[in-house]
XYZ file of C-alpha atoms in Angstrom:
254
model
C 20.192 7.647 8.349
C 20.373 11.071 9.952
C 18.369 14.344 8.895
C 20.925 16.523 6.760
C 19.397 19.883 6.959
C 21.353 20.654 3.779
C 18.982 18.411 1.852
C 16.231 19.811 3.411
C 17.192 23.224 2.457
C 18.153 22.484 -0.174
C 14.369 20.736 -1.678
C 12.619 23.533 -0.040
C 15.177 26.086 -2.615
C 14.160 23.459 -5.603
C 10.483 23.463 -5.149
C 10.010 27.268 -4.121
C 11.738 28.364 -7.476
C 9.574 25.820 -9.259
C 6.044 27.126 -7.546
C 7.642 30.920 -8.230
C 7.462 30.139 -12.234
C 3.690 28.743 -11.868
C 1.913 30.983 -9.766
C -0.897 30.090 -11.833
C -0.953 27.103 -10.174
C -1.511 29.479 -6.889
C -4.425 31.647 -8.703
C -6.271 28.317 -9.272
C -5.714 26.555 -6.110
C -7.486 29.983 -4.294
C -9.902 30.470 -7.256
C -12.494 28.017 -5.117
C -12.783 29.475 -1.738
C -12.566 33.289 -3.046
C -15.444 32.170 -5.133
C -17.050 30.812 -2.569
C -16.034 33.362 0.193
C -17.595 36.234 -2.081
C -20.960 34.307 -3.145
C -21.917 33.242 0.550
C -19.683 35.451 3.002
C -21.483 38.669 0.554
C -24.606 37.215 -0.340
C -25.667 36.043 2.983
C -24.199 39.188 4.608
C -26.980 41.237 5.458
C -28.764 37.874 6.428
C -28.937 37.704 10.589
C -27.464 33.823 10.011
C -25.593 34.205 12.949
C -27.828 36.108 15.533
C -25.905 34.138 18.681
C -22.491 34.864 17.344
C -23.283 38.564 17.247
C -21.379 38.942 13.864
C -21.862 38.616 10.008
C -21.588 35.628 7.934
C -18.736 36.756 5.808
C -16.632 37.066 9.101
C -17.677 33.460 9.900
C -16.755 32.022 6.421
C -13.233 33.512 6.425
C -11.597 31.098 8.358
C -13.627 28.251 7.149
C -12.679 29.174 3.589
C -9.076 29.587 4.997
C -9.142 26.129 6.712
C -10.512 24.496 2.675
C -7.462 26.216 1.191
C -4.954 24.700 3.350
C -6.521 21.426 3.357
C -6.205 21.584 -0.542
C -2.939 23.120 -0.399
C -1.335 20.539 1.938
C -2.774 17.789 -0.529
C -0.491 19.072 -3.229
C 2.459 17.944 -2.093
C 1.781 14.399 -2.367
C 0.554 15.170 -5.317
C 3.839 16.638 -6.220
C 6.097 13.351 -4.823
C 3.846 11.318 -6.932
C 4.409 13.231 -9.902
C 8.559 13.219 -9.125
C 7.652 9.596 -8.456
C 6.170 9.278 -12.349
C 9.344 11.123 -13.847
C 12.029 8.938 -12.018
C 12.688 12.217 -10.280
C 12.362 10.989 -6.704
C 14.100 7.705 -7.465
C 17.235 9.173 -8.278
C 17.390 11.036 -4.862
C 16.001 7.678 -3.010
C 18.939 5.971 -4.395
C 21.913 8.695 -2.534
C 22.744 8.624 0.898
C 19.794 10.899 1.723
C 17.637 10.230 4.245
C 14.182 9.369 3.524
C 13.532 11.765 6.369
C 15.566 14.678 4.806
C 13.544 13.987 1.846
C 9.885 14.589 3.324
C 10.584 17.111 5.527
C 12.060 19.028 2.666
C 8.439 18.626 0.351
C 6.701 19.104 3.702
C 8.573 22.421 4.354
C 7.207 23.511 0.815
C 3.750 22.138 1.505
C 3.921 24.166 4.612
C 5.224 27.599 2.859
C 2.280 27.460 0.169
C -0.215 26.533 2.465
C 1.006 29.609 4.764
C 0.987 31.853 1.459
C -2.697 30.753 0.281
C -3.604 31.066 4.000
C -2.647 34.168 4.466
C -4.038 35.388 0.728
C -7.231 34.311 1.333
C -7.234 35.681 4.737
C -6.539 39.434 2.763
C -8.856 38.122 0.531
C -11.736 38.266 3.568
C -10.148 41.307 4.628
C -11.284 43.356 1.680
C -14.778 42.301 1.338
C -15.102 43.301 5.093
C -14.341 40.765 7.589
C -13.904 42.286 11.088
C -10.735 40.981 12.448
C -10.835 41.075 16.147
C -7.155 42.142 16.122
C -3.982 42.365 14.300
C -2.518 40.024 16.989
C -5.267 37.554 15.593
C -3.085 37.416 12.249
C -0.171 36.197 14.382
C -1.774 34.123 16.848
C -3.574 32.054 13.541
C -0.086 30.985 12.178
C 0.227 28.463 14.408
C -2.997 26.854 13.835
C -2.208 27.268 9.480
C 0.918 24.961 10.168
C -0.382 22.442 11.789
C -3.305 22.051 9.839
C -0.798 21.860 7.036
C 1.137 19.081 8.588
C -2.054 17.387 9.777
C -3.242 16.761 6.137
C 0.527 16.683 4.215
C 0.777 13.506 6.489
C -2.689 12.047 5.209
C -1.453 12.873 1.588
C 1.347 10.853 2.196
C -0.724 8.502 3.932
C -3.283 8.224 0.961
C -0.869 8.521 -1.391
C 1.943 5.616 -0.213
C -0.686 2.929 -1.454
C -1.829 4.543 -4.597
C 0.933 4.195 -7.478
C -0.585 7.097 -9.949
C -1.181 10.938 -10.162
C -5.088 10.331 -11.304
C -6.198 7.867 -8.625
C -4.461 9.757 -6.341
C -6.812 13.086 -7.414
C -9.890 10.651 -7.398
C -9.129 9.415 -4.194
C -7.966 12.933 -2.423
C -11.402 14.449 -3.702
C -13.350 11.414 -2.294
C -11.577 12.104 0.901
C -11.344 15.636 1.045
C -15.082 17.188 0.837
C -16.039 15.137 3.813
C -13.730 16.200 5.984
C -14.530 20.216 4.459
C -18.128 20.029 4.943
C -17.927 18.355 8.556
C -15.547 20.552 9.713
C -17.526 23.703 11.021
C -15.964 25.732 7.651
C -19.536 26.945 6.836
C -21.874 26.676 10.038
C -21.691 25.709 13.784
C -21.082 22.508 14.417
C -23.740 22.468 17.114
C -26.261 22.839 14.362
C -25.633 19.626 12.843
C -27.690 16.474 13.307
C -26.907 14.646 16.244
C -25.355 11.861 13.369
C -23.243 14.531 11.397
C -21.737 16.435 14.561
C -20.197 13.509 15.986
C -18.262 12.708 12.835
C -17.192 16.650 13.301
C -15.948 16.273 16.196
C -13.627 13.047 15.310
C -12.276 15.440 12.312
C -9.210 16.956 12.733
C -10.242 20.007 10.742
C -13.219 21.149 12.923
C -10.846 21.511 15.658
C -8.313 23.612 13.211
C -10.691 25.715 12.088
C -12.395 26.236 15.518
C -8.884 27.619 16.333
C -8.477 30.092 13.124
C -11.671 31.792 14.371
C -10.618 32.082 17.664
C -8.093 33.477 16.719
C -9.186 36.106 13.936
C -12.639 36.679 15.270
C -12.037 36.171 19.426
C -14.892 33.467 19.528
C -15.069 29.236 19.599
C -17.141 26.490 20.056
C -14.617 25.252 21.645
C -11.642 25.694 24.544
C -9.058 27.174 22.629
C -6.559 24.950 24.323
C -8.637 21.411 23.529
C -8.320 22.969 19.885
C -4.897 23.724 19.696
C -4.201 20.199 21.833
C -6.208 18.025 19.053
C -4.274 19.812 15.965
C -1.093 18.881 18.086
C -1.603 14.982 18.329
C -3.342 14.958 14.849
C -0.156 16.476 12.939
C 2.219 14.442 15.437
C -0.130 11.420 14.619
C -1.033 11.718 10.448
C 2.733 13.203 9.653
C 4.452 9.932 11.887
C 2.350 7.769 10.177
C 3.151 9.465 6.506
C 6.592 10.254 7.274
C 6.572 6.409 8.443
C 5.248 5.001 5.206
C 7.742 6.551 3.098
C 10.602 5.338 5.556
C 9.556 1.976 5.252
C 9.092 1.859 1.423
C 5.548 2.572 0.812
C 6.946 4.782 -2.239
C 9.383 1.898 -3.940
């Protein structure tokens, strides 16, 4: 079946109205890495963590912080398909002539919008406590990096959440999955400090490599080639959203 872009629209309308009655739902989802933005980025501030760097810790945590509340916010939207899923919601658009394709990229297209919006709130967020942006081109140059982080991990929701059949195993599962790939990803030290064991499972994540790119982008320094950064986040989101977008094609959410 072909994409209808009319459908895709048309999802994206649906679920934005839906996320603009709960923005709750947005206040919790950033409550975590504000919390932990202003306990470490603040408390460790005055602290010379970073002495090789040549900058403070709260400028360092931003875009790890930003990099945990995409992750989290990508995740959702599985979540959300699951729960349509539950109340026979999805089933009665699987059963039209829509594409199964229209379908995704229509919850991806919200996944992607909320992560952008927590993104870029958390980034103001860092902003006022003090980060030191390296320029206001750095806000623009980080979008793409926020998008395809959020299609990296919307694909491994789907991924994840084509062989799980419930809304709680799917939270049990995400949250085994999840703080892994957070904590090895760079978010809240160099990966060059890590034990020889740790850093290579950094450097196999997908996130390291997103975040690496954030601060590159808002701070003007890497521990990596900007371009091997922006390259990895490329095949990853080609790679995870296939495979997701694949699953669900194929029936992995009958």
């Amino acid at each position: 079946m072909r994409l209808s872009f009319n459908v895709v629209s048309s999802i994206w309308k649906r679920d934005m109205l839906h996320l603009s009655r709960q923005k709750s739902r947005i206040l919790y989802y950033l409550f975590s890495p504000v919390f932990l933005l202003a306990f470490l980025g603040l408390g460790f501030r005055r602290i010379d963590v970073l002495p090789e760097m040549n900058m403070d810790y709260l400028s360092y945590l931003t875009p790890g912080m930003m990099g945990m509340t995409l992750l989290t916010a990508s995740n959702s939207t599985s979540f959300l398909l699951l729960w349509d899923r539950e109340m026979g919601f999805l089933k009665e658009i699987m059963v039209t002539p829509t594409s199964r394709l229209s379908i995704i990229l229509g919850r991806a297209s919200v996944g992607i919008t909320n992560a952008l919006i927590q993104g870029l709130m958390l980034l103001i967020a860092g902003l006022i406590m003090g980060m030191k942006l390296s320029g206001i081109s750095g806000i623009l140059l980080c979008l793409p990096f926020i998008i395809l982080i959020a299609s990296t991990f919307i694909g491994m929701g789907l991924i994840i959440a084509s062989f799980i059949k419930d809304t709680q195993s799917f939270n049990l599962a995400q949250s085994f999955a999840l703080y892994p790939i957070i904590f090895f990803s760079g978010a809240f030290y160099p990966v060059d400090r890590f034990p020889a064991f740790i850093a290579t499972l950094a450097y196999i994540n997908p996130l390291t490599y997103g975040v690496d790119g954030l601060r590159f982008s808002l701070l003007g320094v890497s521990s990596f080639n900007p371009a091997l950064d922006l390259g990895v986040m490329t095949v990853s989101c080609v790679a995870m959203f296939g495979l997701g977008a694949y699953r669900f094609e194929v029936g992995g959410w009958e």
